[in-house]
Coordinates of C-alpha atoms in Angstrom, one line a residue:
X29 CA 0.0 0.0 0.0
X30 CA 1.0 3.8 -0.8
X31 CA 1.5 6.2 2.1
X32 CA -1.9 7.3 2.9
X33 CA -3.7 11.1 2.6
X34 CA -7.1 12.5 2.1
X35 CA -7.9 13.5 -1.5
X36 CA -9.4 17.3 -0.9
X37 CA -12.9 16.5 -1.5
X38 CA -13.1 14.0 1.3
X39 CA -12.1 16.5 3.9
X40 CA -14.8 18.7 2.4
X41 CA -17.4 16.3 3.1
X42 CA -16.1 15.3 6.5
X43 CA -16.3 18.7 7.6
X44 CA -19.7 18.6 5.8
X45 CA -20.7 16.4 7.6
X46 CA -19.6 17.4 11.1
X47 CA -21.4 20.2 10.3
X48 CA -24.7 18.5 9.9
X49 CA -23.9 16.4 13.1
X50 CA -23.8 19.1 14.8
X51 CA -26.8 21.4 13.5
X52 CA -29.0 18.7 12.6
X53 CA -28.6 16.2 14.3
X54 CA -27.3 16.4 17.5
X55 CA -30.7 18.4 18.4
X56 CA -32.6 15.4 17.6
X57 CA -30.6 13.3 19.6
X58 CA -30.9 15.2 22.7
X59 CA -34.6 14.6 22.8
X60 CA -34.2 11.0 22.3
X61 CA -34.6 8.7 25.7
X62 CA -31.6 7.5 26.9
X63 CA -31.5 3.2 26.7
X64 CA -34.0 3.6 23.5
X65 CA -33.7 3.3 19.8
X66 CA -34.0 7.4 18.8
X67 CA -36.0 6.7 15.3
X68 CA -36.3 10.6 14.5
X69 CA -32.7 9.9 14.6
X70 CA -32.7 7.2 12.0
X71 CA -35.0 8.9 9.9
X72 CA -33.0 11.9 9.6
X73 CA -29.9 10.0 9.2
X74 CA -31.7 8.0 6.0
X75 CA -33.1 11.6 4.5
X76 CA -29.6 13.1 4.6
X77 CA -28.1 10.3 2.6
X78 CA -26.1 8.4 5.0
X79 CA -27.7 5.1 5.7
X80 CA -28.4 4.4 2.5
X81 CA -24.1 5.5 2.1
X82 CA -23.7 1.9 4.0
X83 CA -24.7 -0.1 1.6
X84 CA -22.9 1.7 -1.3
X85 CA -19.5 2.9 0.4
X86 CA -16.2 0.8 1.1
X87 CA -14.5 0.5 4.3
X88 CA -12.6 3.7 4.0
X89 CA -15.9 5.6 3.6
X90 CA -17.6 4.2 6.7
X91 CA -14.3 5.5 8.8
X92 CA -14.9 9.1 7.6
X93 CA -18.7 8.9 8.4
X94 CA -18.2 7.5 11.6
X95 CA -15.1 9.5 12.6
X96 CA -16.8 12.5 11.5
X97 CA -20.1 11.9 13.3
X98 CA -18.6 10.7 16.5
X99 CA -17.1 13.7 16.5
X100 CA -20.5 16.0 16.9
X101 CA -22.8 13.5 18.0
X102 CA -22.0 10.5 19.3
X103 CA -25.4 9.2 19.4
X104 CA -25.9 9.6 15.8
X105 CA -22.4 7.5 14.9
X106 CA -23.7 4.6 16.8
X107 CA -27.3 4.8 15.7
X108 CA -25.6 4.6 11.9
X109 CA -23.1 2.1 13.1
X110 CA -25.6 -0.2 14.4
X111 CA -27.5 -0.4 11.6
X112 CA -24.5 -0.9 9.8
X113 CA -23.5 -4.0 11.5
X114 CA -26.8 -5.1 11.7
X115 CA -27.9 -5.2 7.9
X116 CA -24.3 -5.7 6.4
X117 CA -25.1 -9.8 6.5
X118 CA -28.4 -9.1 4.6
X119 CA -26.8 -7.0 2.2
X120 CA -23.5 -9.1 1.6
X121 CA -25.1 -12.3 1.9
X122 CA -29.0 -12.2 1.7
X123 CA -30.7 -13.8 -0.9
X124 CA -32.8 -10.8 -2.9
X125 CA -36.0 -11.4 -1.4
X126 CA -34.4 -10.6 2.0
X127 CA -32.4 -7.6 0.4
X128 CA -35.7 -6.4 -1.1
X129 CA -37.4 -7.4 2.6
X130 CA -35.2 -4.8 4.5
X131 CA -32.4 -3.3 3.2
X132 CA -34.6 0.1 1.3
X133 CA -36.4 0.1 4.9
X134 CA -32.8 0.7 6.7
X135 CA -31.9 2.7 4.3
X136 CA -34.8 5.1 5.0
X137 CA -34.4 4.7 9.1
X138 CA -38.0 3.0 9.4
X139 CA -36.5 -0.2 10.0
X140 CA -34.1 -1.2 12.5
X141 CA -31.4 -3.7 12.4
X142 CA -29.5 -5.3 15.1
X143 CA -26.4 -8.1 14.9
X144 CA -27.4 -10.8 17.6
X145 CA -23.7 -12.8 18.1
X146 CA -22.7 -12.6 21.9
X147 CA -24.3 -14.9 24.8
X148 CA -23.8 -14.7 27.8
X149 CA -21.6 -17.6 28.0
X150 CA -19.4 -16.9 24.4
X151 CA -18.7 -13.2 24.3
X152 CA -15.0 -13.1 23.0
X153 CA -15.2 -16.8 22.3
X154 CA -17.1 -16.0 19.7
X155 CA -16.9 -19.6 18.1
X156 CA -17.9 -21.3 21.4
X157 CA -21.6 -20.2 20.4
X158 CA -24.6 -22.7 21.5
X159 CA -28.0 -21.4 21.0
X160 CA -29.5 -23.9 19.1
X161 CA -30.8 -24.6 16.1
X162 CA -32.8 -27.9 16.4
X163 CA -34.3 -29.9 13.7
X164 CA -38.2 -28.8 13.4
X165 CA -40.4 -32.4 12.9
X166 CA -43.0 -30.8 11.1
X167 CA -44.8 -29.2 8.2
X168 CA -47.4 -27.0 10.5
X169 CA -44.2 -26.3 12.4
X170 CA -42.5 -25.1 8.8
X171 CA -46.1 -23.4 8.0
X172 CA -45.6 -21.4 11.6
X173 CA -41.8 -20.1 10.6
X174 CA -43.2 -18.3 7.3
X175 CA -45.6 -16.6 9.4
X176 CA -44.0 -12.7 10.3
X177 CA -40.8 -13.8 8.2
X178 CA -38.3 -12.2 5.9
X179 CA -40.9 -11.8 3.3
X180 CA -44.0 -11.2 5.0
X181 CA -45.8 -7.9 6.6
X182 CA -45.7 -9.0 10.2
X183 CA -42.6 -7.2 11.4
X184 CA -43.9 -3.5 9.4
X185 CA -46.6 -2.4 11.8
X186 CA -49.1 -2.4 14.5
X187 CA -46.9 -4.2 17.4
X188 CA -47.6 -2.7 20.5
X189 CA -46.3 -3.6 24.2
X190 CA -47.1 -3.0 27.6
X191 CA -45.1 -0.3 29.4
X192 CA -43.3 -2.2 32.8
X193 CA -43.3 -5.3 30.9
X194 CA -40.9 -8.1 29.5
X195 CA -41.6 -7.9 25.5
X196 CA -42.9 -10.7 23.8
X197 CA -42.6 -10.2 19.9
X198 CA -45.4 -12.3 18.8
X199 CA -46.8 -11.7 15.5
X200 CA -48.6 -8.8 14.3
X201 CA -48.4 -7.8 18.1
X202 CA -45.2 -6.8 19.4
X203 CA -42.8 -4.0 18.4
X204 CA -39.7 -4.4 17.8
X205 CA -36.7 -1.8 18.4
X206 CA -32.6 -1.7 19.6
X207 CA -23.9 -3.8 22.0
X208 CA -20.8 -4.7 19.8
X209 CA -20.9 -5.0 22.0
X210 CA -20.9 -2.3 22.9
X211 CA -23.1 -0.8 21.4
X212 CA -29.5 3.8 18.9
X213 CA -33.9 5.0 19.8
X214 CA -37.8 4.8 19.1
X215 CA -41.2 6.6 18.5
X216 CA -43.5 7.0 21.8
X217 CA -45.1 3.3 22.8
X218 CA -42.6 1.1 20.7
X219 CA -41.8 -2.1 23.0
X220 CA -42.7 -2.6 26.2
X221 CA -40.1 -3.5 28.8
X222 CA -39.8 0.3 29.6
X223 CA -41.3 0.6 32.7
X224 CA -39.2 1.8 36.3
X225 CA -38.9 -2.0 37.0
X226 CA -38.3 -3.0 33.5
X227 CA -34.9 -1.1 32.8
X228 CA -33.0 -3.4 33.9
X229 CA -33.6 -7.6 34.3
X230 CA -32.9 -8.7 38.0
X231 CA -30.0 -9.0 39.8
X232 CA -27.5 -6.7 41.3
X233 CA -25.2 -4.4 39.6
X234 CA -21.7 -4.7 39.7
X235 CA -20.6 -2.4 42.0
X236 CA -17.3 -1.1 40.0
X237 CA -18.7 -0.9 36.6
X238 CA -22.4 -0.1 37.0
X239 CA -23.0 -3.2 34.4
X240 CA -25.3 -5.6 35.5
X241 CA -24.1 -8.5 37.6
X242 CA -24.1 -12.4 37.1
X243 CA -28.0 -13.0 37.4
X244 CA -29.0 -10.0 35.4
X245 CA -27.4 -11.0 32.3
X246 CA -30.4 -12.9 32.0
X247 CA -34.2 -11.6 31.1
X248 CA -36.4 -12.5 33.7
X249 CA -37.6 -16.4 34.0
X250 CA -41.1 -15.6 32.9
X251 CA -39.7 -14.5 29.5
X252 CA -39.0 -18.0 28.8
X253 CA -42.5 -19.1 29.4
X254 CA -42.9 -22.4 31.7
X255 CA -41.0 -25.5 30.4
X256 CA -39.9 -23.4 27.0
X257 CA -36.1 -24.2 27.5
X258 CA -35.0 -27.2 25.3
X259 CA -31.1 -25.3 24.9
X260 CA -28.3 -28.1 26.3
X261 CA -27.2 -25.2 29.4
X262 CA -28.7 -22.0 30.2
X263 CA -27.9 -19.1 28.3
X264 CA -27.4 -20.8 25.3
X265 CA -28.8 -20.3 21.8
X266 CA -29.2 -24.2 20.5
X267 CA -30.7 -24.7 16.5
X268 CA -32.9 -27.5 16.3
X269 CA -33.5 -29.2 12.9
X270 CA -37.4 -29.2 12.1
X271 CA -37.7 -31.1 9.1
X272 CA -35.5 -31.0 5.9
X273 CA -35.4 -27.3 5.9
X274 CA -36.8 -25.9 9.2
X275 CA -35.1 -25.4 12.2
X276 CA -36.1 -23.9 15.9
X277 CA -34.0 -21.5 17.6
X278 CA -33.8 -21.9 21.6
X279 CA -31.6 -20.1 23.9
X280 CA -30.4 -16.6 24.7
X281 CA -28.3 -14.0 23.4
X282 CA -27.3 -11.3 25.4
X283 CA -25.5 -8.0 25.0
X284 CA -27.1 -7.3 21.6
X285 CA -27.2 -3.5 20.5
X286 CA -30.5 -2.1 19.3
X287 CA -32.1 -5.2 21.3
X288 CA -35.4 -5.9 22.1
X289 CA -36.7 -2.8 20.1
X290 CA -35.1 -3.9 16.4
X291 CA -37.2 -4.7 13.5
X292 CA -34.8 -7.9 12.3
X293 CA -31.8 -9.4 13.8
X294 CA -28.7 -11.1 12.4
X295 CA -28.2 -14.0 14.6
X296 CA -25.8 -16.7 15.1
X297 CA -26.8 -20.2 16.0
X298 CA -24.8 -23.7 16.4
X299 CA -26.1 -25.7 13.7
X300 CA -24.0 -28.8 14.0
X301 CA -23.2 -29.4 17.7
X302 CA -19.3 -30.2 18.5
X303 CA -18.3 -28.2 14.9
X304 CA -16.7 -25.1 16.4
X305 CA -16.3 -22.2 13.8
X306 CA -17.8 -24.6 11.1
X307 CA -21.0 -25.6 12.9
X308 CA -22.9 -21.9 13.1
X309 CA -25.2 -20.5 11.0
X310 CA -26.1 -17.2 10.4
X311 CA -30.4 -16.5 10.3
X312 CA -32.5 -13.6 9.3
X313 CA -34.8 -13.5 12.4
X314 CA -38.0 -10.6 12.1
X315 CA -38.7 -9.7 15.8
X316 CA -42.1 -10.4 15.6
X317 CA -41.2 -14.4 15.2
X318 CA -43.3 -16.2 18.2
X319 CA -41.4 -17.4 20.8
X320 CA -38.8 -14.1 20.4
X321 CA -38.9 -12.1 23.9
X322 CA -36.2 -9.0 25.0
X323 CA -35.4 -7.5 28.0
X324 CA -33.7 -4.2 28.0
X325 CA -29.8 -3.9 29.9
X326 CA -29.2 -0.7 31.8
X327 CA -25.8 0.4 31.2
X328 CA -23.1 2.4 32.2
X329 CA -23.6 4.7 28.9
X330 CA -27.4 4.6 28.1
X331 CA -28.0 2.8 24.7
X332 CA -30.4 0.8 23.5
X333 CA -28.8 -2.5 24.3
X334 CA -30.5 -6.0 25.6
X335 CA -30.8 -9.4 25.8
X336 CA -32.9 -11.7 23.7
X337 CA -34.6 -15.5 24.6
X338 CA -35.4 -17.2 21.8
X339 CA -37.9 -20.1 22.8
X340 CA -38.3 -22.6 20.2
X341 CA -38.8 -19.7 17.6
X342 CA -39.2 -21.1 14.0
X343 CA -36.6 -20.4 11.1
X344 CA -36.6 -22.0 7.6
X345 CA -33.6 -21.9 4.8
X346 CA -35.4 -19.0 3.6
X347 CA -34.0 -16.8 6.2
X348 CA -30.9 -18.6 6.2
X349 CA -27.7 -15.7 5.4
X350 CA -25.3 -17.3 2.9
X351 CA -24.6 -21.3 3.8
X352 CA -25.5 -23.4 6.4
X353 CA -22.9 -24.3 9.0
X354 CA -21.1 -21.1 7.4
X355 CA -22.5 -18.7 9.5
X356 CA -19.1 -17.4 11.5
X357 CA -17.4 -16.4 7.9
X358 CA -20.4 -13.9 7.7
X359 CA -19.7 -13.1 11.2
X360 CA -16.3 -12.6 11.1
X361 CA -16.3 -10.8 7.4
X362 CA -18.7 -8.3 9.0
X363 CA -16.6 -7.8 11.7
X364 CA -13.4 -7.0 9.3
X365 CA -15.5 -4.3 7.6
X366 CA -16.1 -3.0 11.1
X367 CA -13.6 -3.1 13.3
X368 CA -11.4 -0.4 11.6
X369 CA -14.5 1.8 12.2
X370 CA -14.9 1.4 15.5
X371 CA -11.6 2.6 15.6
X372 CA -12.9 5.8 13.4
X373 CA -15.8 6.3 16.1
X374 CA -13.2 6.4 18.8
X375 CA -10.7 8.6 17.0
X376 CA -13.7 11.1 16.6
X377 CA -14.4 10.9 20.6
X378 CA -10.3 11.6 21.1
X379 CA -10.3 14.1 18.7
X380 CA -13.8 16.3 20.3
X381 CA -11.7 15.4 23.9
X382 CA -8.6 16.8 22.1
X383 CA -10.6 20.0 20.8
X384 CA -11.7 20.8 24.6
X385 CA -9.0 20.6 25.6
X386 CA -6.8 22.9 23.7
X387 CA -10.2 25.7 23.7
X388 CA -10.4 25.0 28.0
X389 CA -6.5 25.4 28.3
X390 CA -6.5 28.4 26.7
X391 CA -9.1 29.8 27.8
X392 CA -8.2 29.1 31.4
X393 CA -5.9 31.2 33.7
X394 CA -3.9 29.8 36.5
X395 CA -0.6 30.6 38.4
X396 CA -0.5 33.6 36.8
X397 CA -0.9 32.6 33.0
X398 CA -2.8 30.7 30.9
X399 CA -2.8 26.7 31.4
X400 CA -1.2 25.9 27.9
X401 CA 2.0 28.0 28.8
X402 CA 2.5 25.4 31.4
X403 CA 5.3 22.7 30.1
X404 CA 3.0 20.1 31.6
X405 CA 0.2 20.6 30.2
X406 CA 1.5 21.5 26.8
X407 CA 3.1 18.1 26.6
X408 CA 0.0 16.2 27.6
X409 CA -1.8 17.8 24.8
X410 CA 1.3 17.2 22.4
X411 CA 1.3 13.5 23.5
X412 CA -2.8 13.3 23.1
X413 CA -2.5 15.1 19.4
X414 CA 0.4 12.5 18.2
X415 CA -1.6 9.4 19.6
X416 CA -4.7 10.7 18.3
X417 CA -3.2 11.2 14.6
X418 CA -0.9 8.0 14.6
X419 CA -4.6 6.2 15.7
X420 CA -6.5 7.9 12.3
X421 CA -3.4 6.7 10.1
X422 CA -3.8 3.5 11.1
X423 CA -7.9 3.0 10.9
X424 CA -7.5 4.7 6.8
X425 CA -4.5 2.3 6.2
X426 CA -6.6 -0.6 7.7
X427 CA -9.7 0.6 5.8
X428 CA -8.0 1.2 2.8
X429 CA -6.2 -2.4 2.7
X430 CA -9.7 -3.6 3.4
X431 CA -10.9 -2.0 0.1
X432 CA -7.9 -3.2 -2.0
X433 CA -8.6 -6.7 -0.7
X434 CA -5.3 -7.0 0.8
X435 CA -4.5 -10.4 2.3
X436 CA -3.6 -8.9 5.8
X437 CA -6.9 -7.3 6.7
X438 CA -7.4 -9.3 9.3
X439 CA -4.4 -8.4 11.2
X440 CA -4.7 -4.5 9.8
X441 CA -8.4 -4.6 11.4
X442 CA -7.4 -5.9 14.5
X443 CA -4.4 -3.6 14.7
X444 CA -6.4 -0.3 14.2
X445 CA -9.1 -1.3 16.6
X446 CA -7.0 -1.8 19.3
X447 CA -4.5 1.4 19.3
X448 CA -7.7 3.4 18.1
X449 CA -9.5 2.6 21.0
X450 CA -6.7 2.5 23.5
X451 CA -6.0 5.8 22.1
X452 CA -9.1 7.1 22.8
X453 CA -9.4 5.7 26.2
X454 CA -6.3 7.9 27.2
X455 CA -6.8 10.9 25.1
X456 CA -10.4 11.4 27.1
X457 CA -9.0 10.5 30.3
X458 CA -6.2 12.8 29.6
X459 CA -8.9 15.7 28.6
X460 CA -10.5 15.4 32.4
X461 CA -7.7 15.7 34.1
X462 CA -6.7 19.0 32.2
X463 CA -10.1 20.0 32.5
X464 CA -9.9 19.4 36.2
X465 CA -13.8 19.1 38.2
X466 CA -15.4 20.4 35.8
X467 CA -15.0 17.5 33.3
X468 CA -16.7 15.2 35.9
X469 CA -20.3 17.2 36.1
X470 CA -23.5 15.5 34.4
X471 CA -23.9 17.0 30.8
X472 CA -19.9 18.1 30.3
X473 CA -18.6 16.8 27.2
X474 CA -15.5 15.2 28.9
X475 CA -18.2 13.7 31.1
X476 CA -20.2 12.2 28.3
X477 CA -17.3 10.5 26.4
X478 CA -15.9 9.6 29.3
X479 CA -19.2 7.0 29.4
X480 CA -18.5 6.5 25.6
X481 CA -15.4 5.5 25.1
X482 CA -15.1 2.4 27.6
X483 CA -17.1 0.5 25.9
X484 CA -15.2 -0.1 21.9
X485 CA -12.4 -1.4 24.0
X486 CA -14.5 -4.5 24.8
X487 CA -17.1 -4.4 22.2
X488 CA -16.9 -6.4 18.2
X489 CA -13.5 -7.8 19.7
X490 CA -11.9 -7.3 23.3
X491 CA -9.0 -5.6 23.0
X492 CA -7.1 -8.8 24.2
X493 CA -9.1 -10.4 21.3
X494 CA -7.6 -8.3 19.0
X495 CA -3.9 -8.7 20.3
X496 CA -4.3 -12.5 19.8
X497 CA -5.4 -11.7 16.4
X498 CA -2.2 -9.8 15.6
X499 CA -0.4 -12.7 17.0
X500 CA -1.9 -15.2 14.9
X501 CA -1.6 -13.3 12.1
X502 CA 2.0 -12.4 12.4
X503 CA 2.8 -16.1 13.2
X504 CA 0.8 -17.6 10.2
X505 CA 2.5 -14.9 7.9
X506 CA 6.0 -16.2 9.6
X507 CA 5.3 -20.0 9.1
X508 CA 4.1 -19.7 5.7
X509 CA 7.7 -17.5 4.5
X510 CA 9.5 -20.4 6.1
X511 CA 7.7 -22.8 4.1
X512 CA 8.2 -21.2 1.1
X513 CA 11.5 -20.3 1.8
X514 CA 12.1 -24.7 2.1
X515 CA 14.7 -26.6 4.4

């Protein structure tokens, strides 16, 4: 690869579009409710052109959008982002009546997606998946997985929840709204699960982190319904063959951005027990499927993020995305695309910390000058500028291999990811401490990305994931010179 630079008219548009974030859309997402899917948001982000942008833009493209949103708003980067993630499978590997199904309607914000791949019991071991697919025995069992699905009306309108309830996205009755980990918002009366009680499923918090504790990674046990669990251990998403072509979902997933108020989730199911990598498959699932149920997480930075129980919920080869039992290659191709942006989102969060910072330490007199006349603090902001840019090379190198379909991507991904988001981590934290008290008070800046930036550190690949990534990488690039280079 050539040494990397903006062509002119890219920098136009990024600072077009920070612009926008910040005059259009940032207003909308301050009247959004925290923990739900802001759909004025989406809406707005499909009339200005950028939703649809997903589906037409390569990897590079998707850093500047998300580098430039994050930026101005961080709640419209990760409303985009999610529906990024979310619908990338349908549109890489769907079949064209699923493309038809969804994709315009994500495109337009009146749909939205969510990528269901973490359990509670395979979050970085993301090949150690179980929910279930289970073989389905029969045709009224096949008949009942058309209902709602890819194809059909079901998921498009009129499901309505209870307020203070656990949802239960049964046919033509439920709505459906929505991590990566890790981690969008909805029109009034969308879902149900919203009441006091409801935020959060049971079980202490943890009392460092604010994240829920061991027992409330789960939805409640009436979400399952009484004897609904066939899964081989709990919190596990088994696929049950039903029939030649029909299968039934049972288990959980948990963690899952945009969860339980999306329209359609990605999800990942074993397939072939004892297989690994090789036995999952990736399914198309509308919300309103019977037997789908969400519960809402409450989280230390408030997006829309959940967990899901799938009881016995029917799926068919119809809403199968690309091959059975080839389900993680969709996973971990989507992931590649993604990871390098998740890097962009955090370099936009270090470079808004970095922006403060410079204005506030300027601005602010003490010890009879301004701060940024004091050595100390004019390092600190030398050290956060140099991290901050060497981060941004790295995500456009990583998203520009991506897009010449270099054979390293996986290592270039991986690599951008994790200095981006380290980066960011200590850029913000940096920002605070120049800031001083200040930084710390409900509704500062430095406050709010202080909330937003732990979480790409752990989110679509741990940063110790992604250092075991390199690793591999760099080994398998080492034992296949010495192959080639012979005895």
């Amino acid at each position: 690869m050539t040494a990397f630079s903006l062509e002119p008219a890219q920098l136009a548009w990024c600072a077009e579009l920070r612009a926008l974030a910040d005059e259009r859309l940032r207003p909308l997402a301050e009247k959004g409710e925290p923990g739900r899917v802001n759909r004025a948001l989406l809406v707005e982000l499909g009339a200005l052109g950028l939703l649809p942008r997903l589906f037409t833009s390569g990897a590079l493209d998707l850093c500047l959008m998300r580098e430039s949103l994050a930026h101005a708003c961080t709640e419209a980067e990760t409303a985009l982002a999610l529906q990024g993630l979310g619908a990338h499978p349908v549109h890489a590997h769907g079949t064209e009546t699923q493309r038809a199904r969804w994709l315009p309607r994500v495109g337009d914000g009146s749909a939205v997606a969510a990528f269901a791949l973490s359990e509670p019991d395979a979050g970085s071991d993301a090949a150690a998946l179980s929910l279930g697919a289970e073989p389905d025995a029969g045709p009224a069992d096949a008949d009942a997985a058309g209902t709602g699905g890819a194809d059909a009306g079901g998921a498009d309108a009129g499901r309505r929840g209870e307020p203070g309830t656990t949802r239960h996205m049964t046919p033509g009755t439920a709505t459906a709204e929505s991590p990566g980990t890790g981690t969008a918002r909805p029109g009034a009366g969308r879902g149900a699960g919203r009441g006091a009680e409801a935020s959060r499923p049971p079980g202490p918090a943890t009392p460092d982190t604010g994240r829920p504790g061991p027992e409330a990674s789960r939805p409640a046990p009436d979400a399952h319904g009484p004897g609904a669990r066939q899964a081989p251990a709990p919190a596990s998403l088994a696929a049950d063959r039903d029939g030649p072509s029909a299968w039934r979902l049972t288990g959980e997933k948990c963690w899952i951005s945009n969860a339980p108020e999306a329209d359609f989730y990605t999800v990942f199911a074993r397939t072939t027990p004892g297989a690994g990598a090789r036995g999952v498959t990736a399914f198309l699932v509308p919300a309103d499927r019977p037997g789908l149920t969400g519960t809402p997480l409450d989280m230390l930075s408030p997006h829309p993020i959940g967990a899901l129980v799938f009881d016995a919920v029917p799926v068919t080869t119809d809403d199968v995305l690309g091959e059975v039992d080839r389900g993680f290659r969709v996973a971990m191709n989507t992931l590649n695309l993604f990871r390098p942006s998740v890097g962009a989102f955090a370099v936009g969060m270090a470079q808004a910390a970095l922006d403060a910072t410079l204005a506030h330490t300027t601005a602010r007199t003490a010890f009879g000058g301004r701060l940024r006349d004091l050595q100390t603090v004019a390092h600190q902001t030398a050290e956060m500028a140099l991290r901050t840019e060497a981060a941004r090379l790295m995500v456009y190198a990583a998203a520009t291999a991506y897009d010449e379909g270099a054979p390293d991507v996986p290592r270039r991904s991986a690599m951008a990811k994790l200095l981006a988001t380290e980066t960011a981590q200590y850029v913000v934290d940096r920002a605070v401490q120049l800031h001083g008290a200040r930084a710390l008070r409900r509704g500062h800046l430095l406050e709010h990305l202080y909330r937003e930036v732990r979480a790409p550190r752990v989110y679509e690949g741990a940063s110790e994931v992604q250092r075991g990534i390199i690793a591999k990488e760099l080994y398998r690039t080492l034992d296949a010179t010495t192959e080639e280079a012979g005895p």
